[in-house]
Amino acid sequence: MGGSQSVFTEEELDDYQELTYFTKKEILHVYKRFRELNPEKVSEVNKNVQLDNETILELPELKVNPFKDQITKVFSSEGNGDMTFEDFLDMMSVFSDNAPKNVKVEYAFRIYDFDGDDMLSSRDLKEVVDRLTGEGQKLGDEEMQQLIDNIFEEADLDDDDSLSFAEFEHVISKAPDFVNSFRIRL
């Protein structure tokens, strides 16, 4: 087996570089991480094989993320959490330090939109808060409702009891630490 450079043609690397926020060297590193998830299945012959969701969730950064199932679902081309290398590369690119904030915000919105209706309802927000607080620190019903009411008071500009992408984007623009929390380091 040759060096990792032989895995992709120069043209493939150029295409991946054009479509992501990565350098060619970083793309090869992402491929190495993808391959390490299942070395028997991912080979130079079959480099864009699909890995099941369970395997993808073995990635240490996802394993500890309370939104891991939503993240893999959003980045999976089939929407079931299973990923090809290209799906995995897209995910890693969006979570990279080089991805612009507006791209990160768009994907965060999709990850938090549990019912997939392009709006963040009180049910979506409750799920987000529950996942962020964890089992041991769940809010009571009254505290949860107060928090959701406060979020809507601050962010729901059209008073429809849900957040559109534009409203979500507006709120996130006020959160200076958002970009730092929405990343996976290579």
Short mmCIF file of N, CA, C and O in Angstrom, two decimals, residues 29-168:
data_model
loop_
_atom_site.label_atom_id
_atom_site.label_comp_id
_atom_site.label_asym_id
_atom_site.label_seq_id
_atom_site.Cartn_x
_atom_site.Cartn_y
_atom_site.Cartn_z
N HIS A 29 -6.27 13.97 5.99
CA HIS A 29 -6.38 13.67 7.42
C HIS A 29 -7.81 13.25 7.78
O HIS A 29 -8.02 12.31 8.57
N VAL A 30 -8.80 13.93 7.20
CA VAL A 30 -10.20 13.56 7.43
C VAL A 30 -10.45 12.15 6.91
O VAL A 30 -11.13 11.35 7.55
N TYR A 31 -9.88 11.84 5.74
CA TYR A 31 -10.03 10.49 5.19
C TYR A 31 -9.43 9.45 6.14
O TYR A 31 -10.02 8.40 6.39
N LYS A 32 -8.28 9.77 6.70
CA LYS A 32 -7.63 8.86 7.65
C LYS A 32 -8.54 8.60 8.85
O LYS A 32 -8.70 7.47 9.30
N ARG A 33 -9.19 9.66 9.35
CA ARG A 33 -10.10 9.50 10.50
C ARG A 33 -11.32 8.67 10.11
O ARG A 33 -11.80 7.86 10.89
N PHE A 34 -11.82 8.88 8.89
CA PHE A 34 -12.97 8.09 8.39
C PHE A 34 -12.57 6.62 8.29
O PHE A 34 -13.28 5.74 8.76
N ARG A 35 -11.42 6.39 7.72
CA ARG A 35 -10.94 5.01 7.53
C ARG A 35 -10.72 4.31 8.87
O ARG A 35 -11.00 3.12 9.01
N GLU A 36 -10.21 5.05 9.86
CA GLU A 36 -9.95 4.47 11.19
C GLU A 36 -11.23 3.99 11.86
O GLU A 36 -11.18 3.13 12.74
N LEU A 37 -12.40 4.52 11.45
CA LEU A 37 -13.67 4.08 12.03
C LEU A 37 -13.99 2.63 11.66
O LEU A 37 -14.63 1.92 12.42
N ASN A 38 -13.54 2.21 10.46
CA ASN A 38 -13.75 0.82 10.02
C ASN A 38 -12.75 0.48 8.93
O ASN A 38 -13.08 0.48 7.74
N PRO A 39 -11.49 0.18 9.32
CA PRO A 39 -10.43 -0.07 8.34
C PRO A 39 -10.71 -1.26 7.41
O PRO A 39 -10.24 -1.26 6.28
N GLU A 40 -11.50 -2.23 7.88
CA GLU A 40 -11.79 -3.38 7.03
C GLU A 40 -12.72 -3.00 5.87
O GLU A 40 -12.60 -3.53 4.78
N LYS A 41 -13.63 -2.10 6.14
CA LYS A 41 -14.64 -1.73 5.15
C LYS A 41 -14.16 -0.61 4.22
O LYS A 41 -14.48 -0.59 3.04
N VAL A 42 -13.43 0.36 4.79
CA VAL A 42 -12.96 1.51 4.00
C VAL A 42 -11.58 1.17 3.46
O VAL A 42 -10.64 0.96 4.22
N SER A 43 -11.46 1.12 2.15
CA SER A 43 -10.17 0.81 1.54
C SER A 43 -9.92 1.76 0.38
O SER A 43 -10.82 2.50 -0.02
N GLU A 44 -8.71 1.71 -0.15
CA GLU A 44 -8.39 2.57 -1.29
C GLU A 44 -9.26 2.21 -2.49
O GLU A 44 -9.57 3.05 -3.31
N VAL A 45 -9.67 0.94 -2.57
CA VAL A 45 -10.52 0.50 -3.67
C VAL A 45 -11.95 1.01 -3.46
O VAL A 45 -12.63 1.40 -4.40
N ASN A 46 -12.40 1.00 -2.21
CA ASN A 46 -13.77 1.40 -1.90
C ASN A 46 -13.75 2.52 -0.86
O ASN A 46 -14.22 2.36 0.25
N LYS A 47 -13.18 3.66 -1.25
CA LYS A 47 -12.96 4.74 -0.28
C LYS A 47 -14.23 5.51 0.08
O LYS A 47 -14.28 6.19 1.07
N ASN A 48 -15.27 5.41 -0.75
CA ASN A 48 -16.50 6.16 -0.46
C ASN A 48 -17.63 5.23 -0.04
O ASN A 48 -18.80 5.49 -0.28
N VAL A 49 -17.24 4.12 0.61
CA VAL A 49 -18.22 3.17 1.14
C VAL A 49 -19.07 3.87 2.21
O VAL A 49 -18.62 4.84 2.81
N GLN A 50 -20.26 3.36 2.43
CA GLN A 50 -21.13 3.95 3.46
C GLN A 50 -20.92 3.21 4.78
O GLN A 50 -20.98 1.99 4.83
N LEU A 51 -20.65 3.99 5.83
CA LEU A 51 -20.54 3.42 7.18
C LEU A 51 -21.85 3.68 7.91
O LEU A 51 -22.45 4.74 7.78
N ASP A 52 -22.28 2.70 8.70
CA ASP A 52 -23.54 2.87 9.41
C ASP A 52 -23.40 3.88 10.54
O ASP A 52 -22.30 4.20 11.00
N ASN A 53 -24.55 4.37 10.98
CA ASN A 53 -24.62 5.42 11.99
C ASN A 53 -23.88 5.02 13.27
O ASN A 53 -23.15 5.82 13.85
N GLU A 54 -24.04 3.77 13.69
CA GLU A 54 -23.38 3.28 14.90
C GLU A 54 -21.85 3.44 14.81
O GLU A 54 -21.20 3.83 15.76
N THR A 55 -21.31 3.14 13.63
CA THR A 55 -19.87 3.26 13.41
C THR A 55 -19.44 4.73 13.43
O THR A 55 -18.44 5.08 14.06
N ILE A 56 -20.21 5.59 12.76
CA ILE A 56 -19.89 7.03 12.72
C ILE A 56 -19.89 7.60 14.15
O ILE A 56 -19.05 8.42 14.51
N LEU A 57 -20.82 7.13 14.96
CA LEU A 57 -20.92 7.64 16.34
C LEU A 57 -19.76 7.20 17.22
O LEU A 57 -19.66 7.64 18.37
N GLU A 58 -18.87 6.36 16.70
CA GLU A 58 -17.66 5.98 17.44
C GLU A 58 -16.61 7.10 17.39
O GLU A 58 -15.64 7.06 18.14
N LEU A 59 -16.81 8.08 16.52
CA LEU A 59 -15.90 9.22 16.47
C LEU A 59 -15.93 9.88 17.85
O LEU A 59 -17.01 10.26 18.33
N PRO A 60 -14.77 9.99 18.52
CA PRO A 60 -14.77 10.47 19.91
C PRO A 60 -15.51 11.80 20.13
O PRO A 60 -16.21 11.96 21.12
N GLU A 61 -15.39 12.73 19.18
CA GLU A 61 -16.04 14.03 19.34
C GLU A 61 -17.56 13.91 19.26
O GLU A 61 -18.27 14.71 19.88
N LEU A 62 -18.06 12.94 18.53
CA LEU A 62 -19.51 12.75 18.44
C LEU A 62 -20.02 11.96 19.63
O LEU A 62 -21.12 12.21 20.13
N LYS A 63 -19.23 11.01 20.07
CA LYS A 63 -19.63 10.11 21.15
C LYS A 63 -20.13 10.90 22.37
O LYS A 63 -21.07 10.47 23.04
N VAL A 64 -19.52 12.03 22.64
CA VAL A 64 -19.86 12.82 23.83
C VAL A 64 -20.81 13.98 23.53
O VAL A 64 -21.17 14.73 24.43
N ASN A 65 -21.22 14.13 22.28
CA ASN A 65 -22.07 15.26 21.91
C ASN A 65 -23.54 14.91 22.13
O ASN A 65 -24.02 13.90 21.60
N PRO A 66 -24.26 15.75 22.88
CA PRO A 66 -25.67 15.43 23.14
C PRO A 66 -26.55 15.47 21.87
O PRO A 66 -27.67 14.99 21.89
N PHE A 67 -26.04 16.02 20.79
CA PHE A 67 -26.80 16.12 19.55
C PHE A 67 -26.29 15.14 18.48
O PHE A 67 -26.59 15.29 17.30
N LYS A 68 -25.52 14.15 18.90
CA LYS A 68 -24.84 13.26 17.95
C LYS A 68 -25.79 12.63 16.93
O LYS A 68 -25.48 12.56 15.75
N ASP A 69 -26.96 12.18 17.37
CA ASP A 69 -27.90 11.55 16.44
C ASP A 69 -28.42 12.55 15.42
O ASP A 69 -28.54 12.24 14.23
N GLN A 70 -28.70 13.76 15.85
CA GLN A 70 -29.16 14.81 14.94
C GLN A 70 -28.06 15.22 13.97
O GLN A 70 -28.32 15.46 12.79
N ILE A 71 -26.84 15.31 14.46
CA ILE A 71 -25.71 15.71 13.61
C ILE A 71 -25.54 14.70 12.48
O ILE A 71 -25.47 15.08 11.30
N THR A 72 -25.50 13.42 12.82
CA THR A 72 -25.30 12.42 11.76
C THR A 72 -26.50 12.38 10.81
O THR A 72 -26.33 12.21 9.61
N LYS A 73 -27.69 12.59 11.33
CA LYS A 73 -28.88 12.61 10.48
C LYS A 73 -28.82 13.77 9.48
O LYS A 73 -29.10 13.59 8.29
N VAL A 74 -28.44 14.95 9.95
CA VAL A 74 -28.39 16.13 9.10
C VAL A 74 -27.33 16.00 8.01
O VAL A 74 -27.55 16.41 6.87
N PHE A 75 -26.21 15.39 8.33
CA PHE A 75 -25.12 15.30 7.35
C PHE A 75 -25.19 14.03 6.48
O PHE A 75 -24.48 13.93 5.49
N SER A 76 -26.03 13.10 6.85
CA SER A 76 -26.19 11.87 6.07
C SER A 76 -26.98 12.17 4.81
O SER A 76 -28.08 12.73 4.89
N SER A 77 -26.46 11.79 3.65
CA SER A 77 -27.18 12.06 2.40
C SER A 77 -28.51 11.32 2.35
O SER A 77 -29.43 11.75 1.67
N GLU A 78 -28.64 10.24 3.09
CA GLU A 78 -29.91 9.50 3.14
C GLU A 78 -30.78 9.90 4.33
O GLU A 78 -31.89 9.42 4.48
N GLY A 79 -30.25 10.76 5.22
CA GLY A 79 -31.02 11.23 6.36
C GLY A 79 -31.19 10.22 7.47
O GLY A 79 -31.99 10.43 8.39
N ASN A 80 -30.43 9.13 7.43
CA ASN A 80 -30.58 8.08 8.46
C ASN A 80 -29.36 7.96 9.37
O ASN A 80 -29.30 7.09 10.21
N GLY A 81 -28.37 8.83 9.18
CA GLY A 81 -27.17 8.79 10.02
C GLY A 81 -26.03 8.00 9.41
O GLY A 81 -24.89 8.14 9.83
N ASP A 82 -26.32 7.15 8.41
CA ASP A 82 -25.25 6.44 7.72
C ASP A 82 -24.51 7.45 6.83
O ASP A 82 -25.14 8.34 6.27
N MET A 83 -23.19 7.29 6.72
CA MET A 83 -22.41 8.29 5.97
C MET A 83 -21.39 7.66 5.04
O MET A 83 -20.73 6.69 5.39
N THR A 84 -21.26 8.28 3.88
CA THR A 84 -20.15 8.00 2.98
C THR A 84 -19.00 8.91 3.40
O THR A 84 -19.19 9.82 4.23
N PHE A 85 -17.84 8.73 2.78
CA PHE A 85 -16.74 9.63 3.09
C PHE A 85 -17.11 11.07 2.75
O PHE A 85 -16.79 12.00 3.50
N GLU A 86 -17.82 11.27 1.65
CA GLU A 86 -18.18 12.64 1.26
C GLU A 86 -19.12 13.28 2.28
O GLU A 86 -18.99 14.47 2.58
N ASP A 87 -20.07 12.51 2.84
CA ASP A 87 -20.93 13.03 3.91
C ASP A 87 -20.08 13.40 5.12
O ASP A 87 -20.25 14.46 5.73
N PHE A 88 -19.17 12.50 5.47
CA PHE A 88 -18.29 12.70 6.63
C PHE A 88 -17.41 13.94 6.42
O PHE A 88 -17.24 14.76 7.33
N LEU A 89 -16.90 14.10 5.21
CA LEU A 89 -16.07 15.26 4.87
C LEU A 89 -16.87 16.55 5.00
O LEU A 89 -16.38 17.54 5.55
N ASP A 90 -18.12 16.54 4.53
CA ASP A 90 -18.99 17.72 4.67
C ASP A 90 -19.17 18.07 6.14
O ASP A 90 -19.07 19.24 6.53
N MET A 91 -19.46 17.05 6.96
CA MET A 91 -19.67 17.28 8.38
C MET A 91 -18.42 17.88 9.02
O MET A 91 -18.49 18.90 9.72
N MET A 92 -17.29 17.26 8.76
CA MET A 92 -16.05 17.74 9.36
C MET A 92 -15.71 19.15 8.86
O MET A 92 -15.17 19.96 9.62
N SER A 93 -16.04 19.45 7.62
CA SER A 93 -15.78 20.77 7.06
C SER A 93 -16.60 21.84 7.76
O SER A 93 -16.08 22.89 8.14
N VAL A 94 -17.89 21.57 7.97
CA VAL A 94 -18.76 22.53 8.64
C VAL A 94 -18.32 22.75 10.09
O VAL A 94 -18.38 23.86 10.61
N PHE A 95 -17.82 21.69 10.72
CA PHE A 95 -17.37 21.80 12.11
C PHE A 95 -15.92 22.27 12.23
O PHE A 95 -15.39 22.37 13.33
N SER A 96 -15.27 22.56 11.10
CA SER A 96 -13.87 23.00 11.14
C SER A 96 -13.77 24.47 11.54
O SER A 96 -14.74 25.23 11.44
N ASP A 97 -12.59 24.86 11.99
CA ASP A 97 -12.36 26.25 12.36
C ASP A 97 -12.49 27.19 11.16
O ASP A 97 -12.75 28.37 11.33
N ASN A 98 -12.29 26.66 9.95
CA ASN A 98 -12.31 27.51 8.76
C ASN A 98 -13.70 27.77 8.19
O ASN A 98 -13.85 28.64 7.33
N ALA A 99 -14.70 27.02 8.61
CA ALA A 99 -16.06 27.23 8.10
C ALA A 99 -16.59 28.57 8.62
O ALA A 99 -16.43 28.89 9.79
N PRO A 100 -17.20 29.35 7.74
CA PRO A 100 -17.73 30.65 8.17
C PRO A 100 -18.91 30.50 9.13
O PRO A 100 -19.63 29.49 9.10
N LYS A 101 -19.10 31.49 9.95
CA LYS A 101 -20.15 31.47 10.97
C LYS A 101 -21.53 31.23 10.36
O LYS A 101 -22.33 30.47 10.90
N ASN A 102 -21.82 31.85 9.20
CA ASN A 102 -23.16 31.70 8.62
C ASN A 102 -23.44 30.25 8.23
O ASN A 102 -24.58 29.79 8.33
N VAL A 103 -22.43 29.51 7.81
CA VAL A 103 -22.60 28.09 7.48
C VAL A 103 -22.86 27.30 8.76
O VAL A 103 -23.75 26.44 8.81
N LYS A 104 -22.10 27.59 9.80
CA LYS A 104 -22.30 26.91 11.07
C LYS A 104 -23.70 27.18 11.63
O LYS A 104 -24.36 26.27 12.15
N VAL A 105 -24.17 28.41 11.51
CA VAL A 105 -25.49 28.77 12.01
C VAL A 105 -26.57 27.99 11.25
O VAL A 105 -27.52 27.47 11.85
N GLU A 106 -26.42 27.89 9.94
CA GLU A 106 -27.40 27.16 9.13
C GLU A 106 -27.50 25.70 9.58
O GLU A 106 -28.60 25.16 9.74
N TYR A 107 -26.35 25.07 9.80
CA TYR A 107 -26.37 23.66 10.23
C TYR A 107 -26.84 23.52 11.67
O TYR A 107 -27.52 22.54 12.00
N ALA A 108 -26.51 24.45 12.53
CA ALA A 108 -27.00 24.39 13.91
C ALA A 108 -28.52 24.44 13.90
O ALA A 108 -29.18 23.67 14.62
N PHE A 109 -29.09 25.31 13.08
CA PHE A 109 -30.55 25.40 12.98
C PHE A 109 -31.14 24.06 12.56
O PHE A 109 -32.10 23.58 13.15
N ARG A 110 -30.54 23.43 11.55
CA ARG A 110 -31.04 22.14 11.07
C ARG A 110 -30.90 21.05 12.14
O ARG A 110 -31.77 20.18 12.26
N ILE A 111 -29.83 21.11 12.92
CA ILE A 111 -29.61 20.12 13.99
C ILE A 111 -30.63 20.31 15.10
O ILE A 111 -31.17 19.34 15.64
N TYR A 112 -30.96 21.56 15.43
CA TYR A 112 -31.91 21.84 16.51
C TYR A 112 -33.36 21.68 16.07
O TYR A 112 -34.26 21.64 16.90
N ASP A 113 -33.61 21.61 14.77
CA ASP A 113 -34.95 21.44 14.24
C ASP A 113 -35.30 19.95 14.23
O ASP A 113 -35.26 19.29 13.20
N PHE A 114 -35.66 19.43 15.38
CA PHE A 114 -35.86 17.99 15.54
C PHE A 114 -36.98 17.43 14.67
O PHE A 114 -36.89 16.30 14.21
N ASP A 115 -38.04 18.21 14.45
CA ASP A 115 -39.15 17.68 13.65
C ASP A 115 -39.01 18.02 12.16
O ASP A 115 -39.87 17.64 11.36
N GLY A 116 -37.95 18.74 11.79
CA GLY A 116 -37.67 19.00 10.38
C GLY A 116 -38.66 19.89 9.67
O GLY A 116 -38.80 19.82 8.45
N ASP A 117 -39.34 20.78 10.41
CA ASP A 117 -40.34 21.64 9.77
C ASP A 117 -39.81 23.04 9.43
O ASP A 117 -40.59 23.94 9.12
N ASP A 118 -38.50 23.22 9.50
CA ASP A 118 -37.85 24.51 9.19
C ASP A 118 -38.24 25.62 10.15
O ASP A 118 -38.16 26.80 9.81
N MET A 119 -38.68 25.25 11.34
CA MET A 119 -38.98 26.21 12.41
C MET A 119 -38.52 25.57 13.71
O MET A 119 -38.55 24.35 13.85
N LEU A 120 -38.12 26.40 14.66
CA LEU A 120 -37.80 25.89 16.00
C LEU A 120 -39.00 26.20 16.89
O LEU A 120 -39.24 27.35 17.26
N SER A 121 -39.75 25.16 17.20
CA SER A 121 -40.94 25.30 18.04
C SER A 121 -40.54 25.16 19.50
O SER A 121 -39.39 24.85 19.82
N SER A 122 -41.51 25.34 20.39
CA SER A 122 -41.21 25.15 21.81
C SER A 122 -40.79 23.70 22.07
O SER A 122 -39.95 23.45 22.93
N ARG A 123 -41.34 22.75 21.32
CA ARG A 123 -40.96 21.34 21.47
C ARG A 123 -39.48 21.14 21.08
O ARG A 123 -38.74 20.44 21.76
N ASP A 124 -39.06 21.77 19.97
CA ASP A 124 -37.65 21.69 19.56
C ASP A 124 -36.76 22.31 20.63
O ASP A 124 -35.73 21.74 21.00
N LEU A 125 -37.14 23.48 21.13
CA LEU A 125 -36.32 24.17 22.13
C LEU A 125 -36.25 23.36 23.43
O LEU A 125 -35.19 23.30 24.06
N LYS A 126 -37.34 22.74 23.81
CA LYS A 126 -37.34 21.90 25.01
C LYS A 126 -36.34 20.75 24.84
O LYS A 126 -35.57 20.45 25.75
N GLU A 127 -36.34 20.15 23.66
CA GLU A 127 -35.40 19.05 23.38
C GLU A 127 -33.96 19.54 23.45
O GLU A 127 -33.09 18.87 24.01
N VAL A 128 -33.70 20.72 22.88
CA VAL A 128 -32.35 21.30 22.92
C VAL A 128 -31.91 21.51 24.37
O VAL A 128 -30.82 21.10 24.77
N VAL A 129 -32.76 22.13 25.16
CA VAL A 129 -32.43 22.42 26.57
C VAL A 129 -32.23 21.12 27.35
O VAL A 129 -31.26 20.98 28.11
N ASP A 130 -33.13 20.15 27.15
CA ASP A 130 -32.99 18.86 27.85
C ASP A 130 -31.65 18.21 27.52
O ASP A 130 -30.98 17.67 28.40
N ARG A 131 -31.26 18.25 26.26
CA ARG A 131 -30.00 17.62 25.87
C ARG A 131 -28.80 18.39 26.42
O ARG A 131 -27.79 17.79 26.77
N LEU A 132 -28.92 19.70 26.48
CA LEU A 132 -27.80 20.50 27.00
C LEU A 132 -27.64 20.37 28.51
O LEU A 132 -26.53 20.40 29.02
N THR A 133 -28.74 20.21 29.21
CA THR A 133 -28.66 20.13 30.66
C THR A 133 -28.33 18.71 31.13
O THR A 133 -27.80 18.53 32.22
N GLY A 134 -28.67 17.71 30.34
CA GLY A 134 -28.36 16.33 30.74
C GLY A 134 -29.36 15.80 31.74
O GLY A 134 -30.16 16.55 32.31
N GLU A 135 -29.29 14.51 31.97
CA GLU A 135 -30.25 13.82 32.84
C GLU A 135 -30.28 14.37 34.26
O GLU A 135 -31.32 14.58 34.83
N GLY A 136 -29.12 14.61 34.83
CA GLY A 136 -29.04 14.99 36.24
C GLY A 136 -29.50 16.40 36.54
O GLY A 136 -29.74 16.75 37.69
N GLN A 137 -29.63 17.25 35.51
CA GLN A 137 -29.93 18.66 35.76
C GLN A 137 -31.15 19.14 34.99
O GLN A 137 -31.30 20.32 34.72
N LYS A 138 -32.04 18.22 34.62
CA LYS A 138 -33.23 18.58 33.84
C LYS A 138 -34.04 19.65 34.58
O LYS A 138 -34.17 19.62 35.80
N LEU A 139 -34.56 20.58 33.80
CA LEU A 139 -35.40 21.63 34.37
C LEU A 139 -36.80 21.10 34.64
O LEU A 139 -37.29 20.24 33.89
N GLY A 140 -37.43 21.64 35.67
CA GLY A 140 -38.82 21.31 35.93
C GLY A 140 -39.70 21.94 34.86
O GLY A 140 -39.24 22.80 34.10
N ASP A 141 -40.96 21.53 34.80
CA ASP A 141 -41.86 22.04 33.77
C ASP A 141 -41.99 23.56 33.80
O ASP A 141 -41.96 24.21 32.76
N GLU A 142 -42.12 24.12 35.00
CA GLU A 142 -42.27 25.58 35.11
C GLU A 142 -41.01 26.31 34.68
O GLU A 142 -41.07 27.30 33.95
N GLU A 143 -39.86 25.80 35.13
CA GLU A 143 -38.58 26.42 34.74
C GLU A 143 -38.38 26.33 33.23
O GLU A 143 -37.94 27.30 32.60
N MET A 144 -38.70 25.18 32.67
CA MET A 144 -38.56 24.99 31.23
C MET A 144 -39.45 25.96 30.47
O MET A 144 -39.01 26.61 29.52
N GLN A 145 -40.70 26.08 30.89
CA GLN A 145 -41.62 26.97 30.21
C GLN A 145 -41.15 28.42 30.32
O GLN A 145 -41.23 29.18 29.36
N GLN A 146 -40.64 28.79 31.49
CA GLN A 146 -40.14 30.16 31.68
C GLN A 146 -38.96 30.43 30.75
O GLN A 146 -38.87 31.49 30.13
N LEU A 147 -38.06 29.45 30.63
CA LEU A 147 -36.90 29.60 29.74
C LEU A 147 -37.34 29.74 28.28
O LEU A 147 -36.88 30.62 27.56
N ILE A 148 -38.27 28.88 27.86
CA ILE A 148 -38.76 28.95 26.48
C ILE A 148 -39.49 30.27 26.23
O ILE A 148 -39.30 30.91 25.20
N ASP A 149 -40.30 30.70 27.20
CA ASP A 149 -40.97 32.00 27.08
C ASP A 149 -39.95 33.13 26.93
O ASP A 149 -40.13 34.05 26.12
N ASN A 150 -38.87 33.05 27.73
CA ASN A 150 -37.82 34.08 27.64
C ASN A 150 -37.13 34.07 26.27
O ASN A 150 -36.82 35.12 25.72
N ILE A 151 -36.88 32.86 25.76
CA ILE A 151 -36.26 32.75 24.42
C ILE A 151 -37.17 33.38 23.38
O ILE A 151 -36.73 34.19 22.55
N PHE A 152 -38.46 33.04 23.42
CA PHE A 152 -39.40 33.61 22.45
C PHE A 152 -39.55 35.12 22.63
O PHE A 152 -39.64 35.85 21.64
N GLU A 153 -39.55 35.57 23.87
CA GLU A 153 -39.64 37.02 24.14
C GLU A 153 -38.48 37.76 23.47
O GLU A 153 -38.66 38.82 22.87
N GLU A 154 -37.31 37.17 23.56
CA GLU A 154 -36.09 37.78 23.00
C GLU A 154 -35.98 37.61 21.49
O GLU A 154 -35.56 38.52 20.79
N ALA A 155 -36.38 36.44 20.99
CA ALA A 155 -36.03 36.10 19.61
C ALA A 155 -37.20 35.99 18.64
O ALA A 155 -37.00 36.11 17.42
N ASP A 156 -38.40 35.73 19.12
CA ASP A 156 -39.54 35.50 18.23
C ASP A 156 -40.12 36.85 17.79
O ASP A 156 -41.08 37.34 18.35
N LEU A 157 -39.52 37.41 16.76
CA LEU A 157 -39.86 38.77 16.34
C LEU A 157 -41.27 38.88 15.75
O LEU A 157 -41.89 39.94 15.82
N ASP A 158 -41.77 37.80 15.15
CA ASP A 158 -43.11 37.87 14.55
C ASP A 158 -44.20 37.24 15.44
O ASP A 158 -45.34 37.07 15.01
N ASP A 159 -43.85 36.92 16.68
CA ASP A 159 -44.80 36.41 17.68
C ASP A 159 -45.63 35.22 17.20
O ASP A 159 -46.84 35.14 17.45
N ASP A 160 -44.98 34.26 16.52
CA ASP A 160 -45.72 33.08 16.06
C ASP A 160 -45.38 31.85 16.90
O ASP A 160 -45.69 30.73 16.52
N ASP A 161 -44.74 32.06 18.04
CA ASP A 161 -44.37 30.98 18.97
C ASP A 161 -43.46 29.93 18.33
O ASP A 161 -43.54 28.74 18.65
N SER A 162 -42.62 30.38 17.44
CA SER A 162 -41.56 29.53 16.88
C SER A 162 -40.51 30.46 16.29
O SER A 162 -40.76 31.64 16.05
N LEU A 163 -39.31 29.88 16.10
CA LEU A 163 -38.22 30.68 15.54
C LEU A 163 -37.95 30.25 14.10
O LEU A 163 -37.71 29.07 13.84
N SER A 164 -38.00 31.21 13.20
CA SER A 164 -37.60 30.95 11.82
C SER A 164 -36.08 30.95 11.78
O SER A 164 -35.41 31.33 12.75
N PHE A 165 -35.53 30.57 10.64
CA PHE A 165 -34.08 30.61 10.51
C PHE A 165 -33.55 32.02 10.72
O PHE A 165 -32.56 32.23 11.42
N ALA A 166 -34.23 33.02 10.16
CA ALA A 166 -33.78 34.41 10.29
C ALA A 166 -33.76 34.85 11.75
O ALA A 166 -32.83 35.53 12.20
N GLU A 167 -34.78 34.45 12.51
CA GLU A 167 -34.84 34.81 13.93
C GLU A 167 -33.72 34.09 14.70
O GLU A 167 -33.07 34.69 15.56
N PHE A 168 -33.51 32.82 14.39
CA PHE A 168 -32.44 32.06 15.03
C PHE A 168 -31.08 32.69 14.72
O PHE A 168 -30.26 32.87 15.61
#
